[in-house]
Amino acid sequence: MHGIRSQHMETTKITEKIRRVEGTIAEACARAHREPGDIRLVVVTKSAEIEQIEEVIRLGYNHLGENRVQQLKKVAGQVAEYLQQHPDDPALPREIHWHMIGHLQRNKVRQILPTVSLVHSVDTLRLAEEINSSAARLGLSPRVLLQVNTSGEPQKYGVPIGAATHLAEQIETLPHLKLIGLMTMAPLTRNSDIIRACFTRARELFYEMRGEKIVGNQFTELSMGMSSDYEIAIEEGATILRLGSAIFAG
Ligand SMILES: *Cc1c(COP(=O)(O)O)cnc(C)c1O
């Protein structure tokens, strides 16, 4: 009894939270004269229980993200099993798009490619080349984002701003992957000017690459904005938000 009741309270809370997030996204879009339909919400499941993830999927969300390879494979397997067990449920999406949002080691590339829909974290040529050659062997054509270090913090992953254009040019020559945009993370700070400056840099770099034809027409995505800063990210042009704790925490 107690287990059932607490699970029910949990799922209701998640529904409430995700509705609140949608409202906040709509308000930020209104301020920025943008359409909520132009912004993709990736639900980051790294801190969620499987029952909570199932609840989110039942609400129609089918873009999910994880930052670790083993966890992504495990949760993707659990979710696939859940969908198989409910083949006739019209509320459930038929397909889940998995986003690898965390640092990716080259020796893990091959295991993740068959599951993943978008890799957000390509930041070296060696990693891009590994994805390219694994994709060729697997007969895949994965989509990737170039992760850019817009904060200048040395401990952060991501290619430095000054090296990003050259790396994008090199990645563009690789035939078995598709470079479709940029990803960045702002530093953990309450100072919204610092956060906004990072997102502005990413947006400027994004348009510069497009303007100078360093990248192709498929280069359309700007992945930025987490639970603590997604309103600013929307105002600065984000097309993909990666939200975890705003949906699952507390
Ligand atoms: C965990 C994580 C997120 C989500 O962070 P929240 O603050 O929980 O929304 C987004 N992006 C990356 C790369 C992450 O690792």
mmCIF file with all atom_site columns, N, CA and C in Angstrom, residues 111-140:
data_model
loop_
_atom_site.group_PDB
_atom_site.id
_atom_site.type_symbol
_atom_site.label_atom_id
_atom_site.label_alt_id
_atom_site.label_comp_id
_atom_site.label_asym_id
_atom_site.label_entity_id
_atom_site.label_seq_id
_atom_site.pdbx_PDB_ins_code
_atom_site.Cartn_x
_atom_site.Cartn_y
_atom_site.Cartn_z
_atom_site.occupancy
_atom_site.B_iso_or_equiv
_atom_site.pdbx_formal_charge
_atom_site.auth_seq_id
_atom_site.auth_comp_id
_atom_site.auth_asym_id
_atom_site.auth_atom_id
_atom_site.pdbx_PDB_model_num
ATOM 1  N N  . GLN A 1 111 ? 30.518 0.873  -28.671 1.00 0.00 ? 111 GLN A N  1
ATOM 2  C CA . GLN A 1 111 ? 29.364 0.313  -27.960 1.00 0.00 ? 111 GLN A CA 1
ATOM 3  C C  . GLN A 1 111 ? 28.169 1.267  -27.927 1.00 0.00 ? 111 GLN A C  1
ATOM 4  N N  . ILE A 1 112 ? 28.433 2.555  -28.062 1.00 0.00 ? 112 ILE A N  1
ATOM 5  C CA . ILE A 1 112 ? 27.316 3.489  -27.894 1.00 0.00 ? 112 ILE A CA 1
ATOM 6  C C  . ILE A 1 112 ? 26.636 3.837  -29.221 1.00 0.00 ? 112 ILE A C  1
ATOM 7  N N  . LEU A 1 113 ? 27.362 3.751  -30.311 1.00 0.00 ? 113 LEU A N  1
ATOM 8  C CA . LEU A 1 113 ? 26.808 4.238  -31.585 1.00 0.00 ? 113 LEU A CA 1
ATOM 9  C C  . LEU A 1 113 ? 25.475 3.606  -31.981 1.00 0.00 ? 113 LEU A C  1
ATOM 10 N N  . PRO A 1 114 ? 25.304 2.298  -31.812 1.00 0.00 ? 114 PRO A N  1
ATOM 11 C CA . PRO A 1 114 ? 24.027 1.723  -32.250 1.00 0.00 ? 114 PRO A CA 1
ATOM 12 C C  . PRO A 1 114 ? 22.819 2.252  -31.469 1.00 0.00 ? 114 PRO A C  1
ATOM 13 N N  . THR A 1 115 ? 23.036 2.755  -30.260 1.00 0.00 ? 115 THR A N  1
ATOM 14 C CA . THR A 1 115 ? 21.918 3.197  -29.420 1.00 0.00 ? 115 THR A CA 1
ATOM 15 C C  . THR A 1 115 ? 21.624 4.676  -29.549 1.00 0.00 ? 115 THR A C  1
ATOM 16 N N  . VAL A 1 116 ? 22.641 5.443  -29.916 1.00 0.00 ? 116 VAL A N  1
ATOM 17 C CA . VAL A 1 116 ? 22.544 6.879  -29.691 1.00 0.00 ? 116 VAL A CA 1
ATOM 18 C C  . VAL A 1 116 ? 22.076 7.625  -30.948 1.00 0.00 ? 116 VAL A C  1
ATOM 19 N N  . SER A 1 117 ? 21.265 8.644  -30.718 1.00 0.00 ? 117 SER A N  1
ATOM 20 C CA . SER A 1 117 ? 20.719 9.434  -31.815 1.00 0.00 ? 117 SER A CA 1
ATOM 21 C C  . SER A 1 117 ? 21.535 10.699 -32.068 1.00 0.00 ? 117 SER A C  1
ATOM 22 N N  . LEU A 1 118 ? 22.102 11.263 -30.991 1.00 0.00 ? 118 LEU A N  1
ATOM 23 C CA . LEU A 1 118 ? 22.934 12.462 -31.135 1.00 0.00 ? 118 LEU A CA 1
ATOM 24 C C  . LEU A 1 118 ? 24.013 12.459 -30.051 1.00 0.00 ? 118 LEU A C  1
ATOM 25 N N  . VAL A 1 119 ? 25.259 12.613 -30.476 1.00 0.00 ? 119 VAL A N  1
ATOM 26 C CA . VAL A 1 119 ? 26.382 12.750 -29.535 1.00 0.00 ? 119 VAL A CA 1
ATOM 27 C C  . VAL A 1 119 ? 26.680 14.242 -29.382 1.00 0.00 ? 119 VAL A C  1
ATOM 28 N N  . HIS A 1 120 ? 26.511 14.769 -28.166 1.00 0.00 ? 120 HIS A N  1
ATOM 29 C CA . HIS A 1 120 ? 26.673 16.215 -27.950 1.00 0.00 ? 120 HIS A CA 1
ATOM 30 C C  . HIS A 1 120 ? 28.113 16.625 -27.684 1.00 0.00 ? 120 HIS A C  1
ATOM 31 N N  . SER A 1 121 ? 29.002 15.661 -27.465 1.00 0.00 ? 121 SER A N  1
ATOM 32 C CA . SER A 1 121 ? 30.260 15.959 -26.781 1.00 0.00 ? 121 SER A CA 1
ATOM 33 C C  . SER A 1 121 ? 31.510 15.697 -27.609 1.00 0.00 ? 121 SER A C  1
ATOM 34 N N  . VAL A 1 122 ? 31.453 15.904 -28.912 1.00 0.00 ? 122 VAL A N  1
ATOM 35 C CA . VAL A 1 122 ? 32.662 15.740 -29.724 1.00 0.00 ? 122 VAL A CA 1
ATOM 36 C C  . VAL A 1 122 ? 33.528 16.989 -29.556 1.00 0.00 ? 122 VAL A C  1
ATOM 37 N N  . ASP A 1 123 ? 34.751 16.786 -29.068 1.00 0.00 ? 123 ASP A N  1
ATOM 38 C CA . ASP A 1 123 ? 35.603 17.965 -28.830 1.00 0.00 ? 123 ASP A CA 1
ATOM 39 C C  . ASP A 1 123 ? 37.048 17.783 -29.261 1.00 0.00 ? 123 ASP A C  1
ATOM 40 N N  . THR A 1 124 ? 37.359 16.652 -29.897 1.00 0.00 ? 124 THR A N  1
ATOM 41 C CA . THR A 1 124 ? 38.703 16.480 -30.467 1.00 0.00 ? 124 THR A CA 1
ATOM 42 C C  . THR A 1 124 ? 38.580 15.786 -31.826 1.00 0.00 ? 124 THR A C  1
ATOM 43 N N  . LEU A 1 125 ? 39.584 15.986 -32.652 1.00 0.00 ? 125 LEU A N  1
ATOM 44 C CA . LEU A 1 125 ? 39.586 15.319 -33.953 1.00 0.00 ? 125 LEU A CA 1
ATOM 45 C C  . LEU A 1 125 ? 39.710 13.805 -33.771 1.00 0.00 ? 125 LEU A C  1
ATOM 46 N N  . ARG A 1 126 ? 40.500 13.402 -32.782 1.00 0.00 ? 126 ARG A N  1
ATOM 47 C CA . ARG A 1 126 ? 40.682 11.953 -32.581 1.00 0.00 ? 126 ARG A CA 1
ATOM 48 C C  . ARG A 1 126 ? 39.367 11.265 -32.232 1.00 0.00 ? 126 ARG A C  1
ATOM 49 N N  . LEU A 1 127 ? 38.551 11.912 -31.424 1.00 0.00 ? 127 LEU A N  1
ATOM 50 C CA . LEU A 1 127 ? 37.239 11.342 -31.102 1.00 0.00 ? 127 LEU A CA 1
ATOM 51 C C  . LEU A 1 127 ? 36.344 11.322 -32.345 1.00 0.00 ? 127 LEU A C  1
ATOM 52 N N  . ALA A 1 128 ? 36.346 12.404 -33.091 1.00 0.00 ? 128 ALA A N  1
ATOM 53 C CA . ALA A 1 128 ? 35.526 12.449 -34.314 1.00 0.00 ? 128 ALA A CA 1
ATOM 54 C C  . ALA A 1 128 ? 35.961 11.363 -35.282 1.00 0.00 ? 128 ALA A C  1
ATOM 55 N N  . GLU A 1 129 ? 37.277 11.149 -35.400 1.00 0.00 ? 129 GLU A N  1
ATOM 56 C CA . GLU A 1 129 ? 37.785 10.122 -36.315 1.00 0.00 ? 129 GLU A CA 1
ATOM 57 C C  . GLU A 1 129 ? 37.382 8.721  -35.849 1.00 0.00 ? 129 GLU A C  1
ATOM 58 N N  . GLU A 1 130 ? 37.378 8.520  -34.539 1.00 0.00 ? 130 GLU A N  1
ATOM 59 C CA . GLU A 1 130 ? 36.956 7.223  -34.007 1.00 0.00 ? 130 GLU A CA 1
ATOM 60 C C  . GLU A 1 130 ? 35.474 6.979  -34.307 1.00 0.00 ? 130 GLU A C  1
ATOM 61 N N  . ILE A 1 131 ? 34.658 8.012  -34.114 1.00 0.00 ? 131 ILE A N  1
ATOM 62 C CA . ILE A 1 131 ? 33.226 7.901  -34.437 1.00 0.00 ? 131 ILE A CA 1
ATOM 63 C C  . ILE A 1 131 ? 33.058 7.608  -35.925 1.00 0.00 ? 131 ILE A C  1
ATOM 64 N N  . ASN A 1 132 ? 33.824 8.303  -36.740 1.00 0.00 ? 132 ASN A N  1
ATOM 65 C CA . ASN A 1 132 ? 33.740 8.120  -38.191 1.00 0.00 ? 132 ASN A CA 1
ATOM 66 C C  . ASN A 1 132 ? 34.079 6.688  -38.597 1.00 0.00 ? 132 ASN A C  1
ATOM 67 N N  . SER A 1 133 ? 35.167 6.149  -38.057 1.00 0.00 ? 133 SER A N  1
ATOM 68 C CA . SER A 1 133 ? 35.571 4.811  -38.502 1.00 0.00 ? 133 SER A CA 1
ATOM 69 C C  . SER A 1 133 ? 34.667 3.732  -37.914 1.00 0.00 ? 133 SER A C  1
ATOM 70 N N  . SER A 1 134 ? 34.227 3.908  -36.660 1.00 0.00 ? 134 SER A N  1
ATOM 71 C CA . SER A 1 134 ? 33.276 2.942  -36.092 1.00 0.00 ? 134 SER A CA 1
ATOM 72 C C  . SER A 1 134 ? 31.956 2.979  -36.862 1.00 0.00 ? 134 SER A C  1
ATOM 73 N N  . ALA A 1 135 ? 31.516 4.167  -37.215 1.00 0.00 ? 135 ALA A N  1
ATOM 74 C CA . ALA A 1 135 ? 30.258 4.315  -37.949 1.00 0.00 ? 135 ALA A CA 1
ATOM 75 C C  . ALA A 1 135 ? 30.352 3.625  -39.304 1.00 0.00 ? 135 ALA A C  1
ATOM 76 N N  . ALA A 1 136 ? 31.503 3.772  -39.962 1.00 0.00 ? 136 ALA A N  1
ATOM 77 C CA . ALA A 1 136 ? 31.686 3.118  -41.262 1.00 0.00 ? 136 ALA A CA 1
ATOM 78 C C  . ALA A 1 136 ? 31.556 1.611  -41.109 1.00 0.00 ? 136 ALA A C  1
ATOM 79 N N  . ARG A 1 137 ? 32.215 1.071  -40.082 1.00 0.00 ? 137 ARG A N  1
ATOM 80 C CA . ARG A 1 137 ? 32.174 -0.380 -39.871 1.00 0.00 ? 137 ARG A CA 1
ATOM 81 C C  . ARG A 1 137 ? 30.777 -0.866 -39.535 1.00 0.00 ? 137 ARG A C  1
ATOM 82 N N  . LEU A 1 138 ? 30.018 -0.045 -38.777 1.00 0.00 ? 138 LEU A N  1
ATOM 83 C CA . LEU A 1 138 ? 28.670 -0.448 -38.356 1.00 0.00 ? 138 LEU A CA 1
ATOM 84 C C  . LEU A 1 138 ? 27.606 -0.077 -39.383 1.00 0.00 ? 138 LEU A C  1
ATOM 85 N N  . GLY A 1 139 ? 28.000 0.621  -40.426 1.00 0.00 ? 139 GLY A N  1
ATOM 86 C CA . GLY A 1 139 ? 27.026 1.049  -41.432 1.00 0.00 ? 139 GLY A CA 1
ATOM 87 C C  . GLY A 1 139 ? 26.091 2.125  -40.908 1.00 0.00 ? 139 GLY A C  1
ATOM 88 N N  . LEU A 1 140 ? 26.606 3.004  -40.039 1.00 0.00 ? 140 LEU A N  1
ATOM 89 C CA . LEU A 1 140 ? 25.786 4.059  -39.444 1.00 0.00 ? 140 LEU A CA 1
ATOM 90 C C  . LEU A 1 140 ? 26.280 5.431  -39.896 1.00 0.00 ? 140 LEU A C  1
#
